[in-house]
Short mmCIF file of C-alpha atoms in Angstrom, two decimals:
data_model
loop_
_atom_site.label_atom_id
_atom_site.label_comp_id
_atom_site.label_asym_id
_atom_site.label_seq_id
_atom_site.Cartn_x
_atom_site.Cartn_y
_atom_site.Cartn_z
CA UNK A 1 0.25 0.20 0.24
CA UNK A 2 3.13 2.53 1.51
CA UNK A 3 4.09 2.08 -2.62
CA UNK A 4 0.77 2.44 -3.77
CA UNK A 5 0.63 5.77 -2.07
CA UNK A 6 3.80 7.47 -1.97
CA UNK A 7 5.33 6.23 -5.27
CA UNK A 8 8.76 8.43 -6.07
CA UNK A 9 9.87 7.48 -2.19
CA UNK A 10 12.85 6.09 -2.11
CA UNK A 11 12.81 4.35 1.80
CA UNK A 12 9.88 2.19 2.57
CA UNK A 13 8.92 1.02 6.17
CA UNK A 14 9.26 -2.19 7.31
CA UNK A 15 8.66 -4.24 10.71
CA UNK A 16 11.61 -5.20 11.52
CA UNK A 17 11.69 -9.27 13.37
CA UNK A 18 9.35 -9.65 16.17
CA UNK A 19 11.41 -9.35 18.97
CA UNK A 20 9.84 -11.45 22.82
CA UNK A 21 11.84 -9.19 25.60
CA UNK A 22 10.39 -10.41 29.18
CA UNK A 23 7.52 -11.52 27.30
CA UNK A 24 6.57 -8.68 25.45
CA UNK A 25 6.27 -8.88 22.40
CA UNK A 26 7.98 -6.46 20.65
CA UNK A 27 8.89 -4.51 16.86
CA UNK A 28 9.88 -1.57 15.02
CA UNK A 29 9.56 0.16 11.47
CA UNK A 30 12.76 0.55 9.59
CA UNK A 31 12.96 3.11 7.14
CA UNK A 32 14.40 0.50 4.28
CA UNK A 33 15.77 1.43 0.94
CA UNK A 34 18.45 -0.65 -1.63
CA UNK A 35 21.98 -0.31 -1.17
CA UNK A 36 21.22 1.66 1.86
CA UNK A 37 21.13 -0.06 5.80
CA UNK A 38 18.12 0.18 7.02
CA UNK A 39 17.83 2.94 9.61
CA UNK A 40 15.87 1.73 12.76
CA UNK A 41 13.94 4.82 12.96
CA UNK A 42 11.59 5.27 10.06
CA UNK A 43 11.19 9.30 10.71
CA UNK A 44 14.99 9.68 10.45
CA UNK A 45 14.12 9.00 6.56
CA UNK A 46 10.31 10.22 6.42
CA UNK A 47 8.53 13.36 5.77
CA UNK A 48 6.23 13.29 8.64
CA UNK A 49 3.66 13.30 4.98
CA UNK A 50 4.95 9.61 4.68
CA UNK A 51 4.87 8.58 8.56
CA UNK A 52 1.32 9.70 7.99
CA UNK A 53 1.25 7.07 5.44
CA UNK A 54 3.71 4.12 6.79
CA UNK A 55 0.91 4.84 10.02
CA UNK A 56 -2.11 4.89 6.27
CA UNK A 57 -0.58 1.53 4.99
CA UNK A 58 -0.10 -0.58 7.85
CA UNK A 59 -3.69 0.21 8.74
CA UNK A 60 -4.57 -0.25 5.55
CA UNK A 61 -2.91 -4.12 4.96
CA UNK A 62 -4.33 -5.74 8.22
CA UNK A 63 -8.06 -4.59 7.05
CA UNK A 64 -7.43 -6.15 4.12
CA UNK A 65 -5.90 -9.14 5.21
CA UNK A 66 -7.97 -9.85 8.41
CA UNK A 67 -10.39 -12.49 7.62
CA UNK A 68 -12.98 -11.16 9.53
CA UNK A 69 -16.40 -9.20 7.81
CA UNK A 70 -16.02 -6.48 8.30
CA UNK A 71 -17.54 -4.45 5.74
CA UNK A 72 -16.62 -0.59 6.69
CA UNK A 73 -13.73 1.06 6.57
CA UNK A 74 -13.27 4.02 9.09
CA UNK A 75 -11.03 7.20 8.40
CA UNK A 76 -11.00 10.08 10.53
CA UNK A 77 -8.48 12.94 8.80
CA UNK A 78 -6.11 10.55 7.11
CA UNK A 79 -4.24 13.12 4.89
CA UNK A 80 -2.64 15.84 7.47
CA UNK A 81 0.62 16.54 6.45
CA UNK A 82 0.02 15.06 3.57
CA UNK A 83 0.44 16.79 0.16
CA UNK A 84 -1.88 16.98 -2.82
CA UNK A 85 0.15 14.34 -5.06
CA UNK A 86 -0.19 12.26 -1.83
CA UNK A 87 -4.12 12.89 -1.54
CA UNK A 88 -5.43 11.68 -5.25
CA UNK A 89 -3.33 8.90 -4.20
CA UNK A 90 -5.13 8.18 -1.38
CA UNK A 91 -8.33 8.71 -3.42
CA UNK A 92 -7.63 5.95 -6.21
CA UNK A 93 -7.15 3.63 -3.51
CA UNK A 94 -9.99 3.95 -1.22
CA UNK A 95 -11.72 3.78 -4.43
CA UNK A 96 -9.99 0.67 -5.15
CA UNK A 97 -11.73 -1.00 -1.29
CA UNK A 98 -14.83 -0.55 -1.49
CA UNK A 99 -15.13 -1.54 -6.21
CA UNK A 100 -12.43 -4.75 -5.65
CA UNK A 101 -13.17 -5.96 -2.22
CA UNK A 102 -16.61 -4.31 -1.42
CA UNK A 103 -15.83 -1.97 1.88
CA UNK A 104 -17.96 0.82 2.21
CA UNK A 105 -15.73 3.30 4.22
CA UNK A 106 -16.29 6.69 6.72
CA UNK A 107 -13.77 9.19 5.98
CA UNK A 108 -14.47 12.58 7.68
CA UNK A 109 -13.03 14.87 6.64
CA UNK A 110 -11.96 18.63 8.27
CA UNK A 111 -11.27 20.52 4.67
CA UNK A 112 -13.90 21.44 2.73
CA UNK A 113 -11.46 21.90 -0.07
CA UNK A 114 -10.30 17.78 0.06
CA UNK A 115 -13.82 17.28 0.97
CA UNK A 116 -15.41 18.82 -1.95
CA UNK A 117 -12.40 16.71 -4.23
CA UNK A 118 -13.36 12.71 -1.91
CA UNK A 119 -16.88 13.70 -2.95
CA UNK A 120 -16.29 14.11 -7.01
CA UNK A 121 -13.67 11.23 -6.54
CA UNK A 122 -15.35 8.84 -4.48
CA UNK A 123 -18.85 9.01 -6.71
CA UNK A 124 -20.37 6.01 -7.66
CA UNK A 125 -19.06 4.64 -10.94
CA UNK A 126 -21.76 2.25 -11.61
CA UNK A 127 -25.42 1.24 -10.75
CA UNK A 128 -26.44 0.72 -7.49
CA UNK A 129 -23.62 2.30 -6.17
CA UNK A 130 -24.75 5.65 -4.23
CA UNK A 131 -22.27 7.62 -2.02
CA UNK A 132 -23.93 9.96 1.46
CA UNK A 133 -21.77 12.25 1.94
CA UNK A 134 -22.72 14.37 5.63
CA UNK A 135 -21.68 17.79 5.66
CA UNK A 136 -22.35 19.38 9.40
CA UNK A 137 -21.93 23.60 9.16
CA UNK A 138 -22.05 26.73 11.42
CA UNK A 139 -22.06 29.78 10.36
CA UNK A 140 -20.22 31.69 13.12
CA UNK A 141 -18.30 29.86 16.52
CA UNK A 142 -21.85 30.55 18.48
CA UNK A 143 -24.33 28.85 16.59
CA UNK A 144 -25.64 25.23 16.04
CA UNK A 145 -24.44 23.25 13.86
CA UNK A 146 -26.34 21.89 10.85
CA UNK A 147 -26.27 18.70 9.33
CA UNK A 148 -27.06 18.55 5.63
CA UNK A 149 -26.24 15.61 3.50
CA UNK A 150 -26.98 14.12 -0.39
CA UNK A 151 -27.23 11.20 -1.19
CA UNK A 152 -25.98 10.76 -5.26
CA UNK A 153 -27.15 7.75 -6.95
CA UNK A 154 -25.10 6.74 -9.80
CA UNK A 155 -26.71 7.96 -12.61
CA UNK A 156 -25.83 7.85 -16.75
CA UNK A 157 -24.57 11.85 -17.56
CA UNK A 158 -26.01 10.95 -21.49
CA UNK A 159 -28.03 7.73 -23.68
CA UNK A 160 -26.51 6.78 -26.51
CA UNK A 161 -29.01 6.36 -29.56
CA UNK A 162 -32.11 8.94 -27.83
#
């Protein structure tokens, strides 16, 4: 997942071998790249955005590998310190998780532009699919919160032969 989200990154995260220490299993995430010794502390070779991407990658891998029937994936502000290219890659990955492995995805974001972008990128592209957007709006810090929701169902934008 990390390679899909951070294509140009030289270093990638790798879990070290688990070790037993005082009856506790411990492991570490290190930074690896070809031709260099692994960095024990991955934060020394990755930006904060790529550290967040590494954490997301681990989360996605654990979610996909989980053999249970979990069908919902919930993410709270998954793009902290991430640039626009990584946001685009995340949207592509989320669409793949939705369509290829049948996950319902809930994404909470704090930025209106990101909300609009993800609503566009994750819009339904086939019959029977829907996207529900829920927005909490407040006109001032003292005002009550208004909940605005919208259901977008797939609909062809044009028809052939008419």
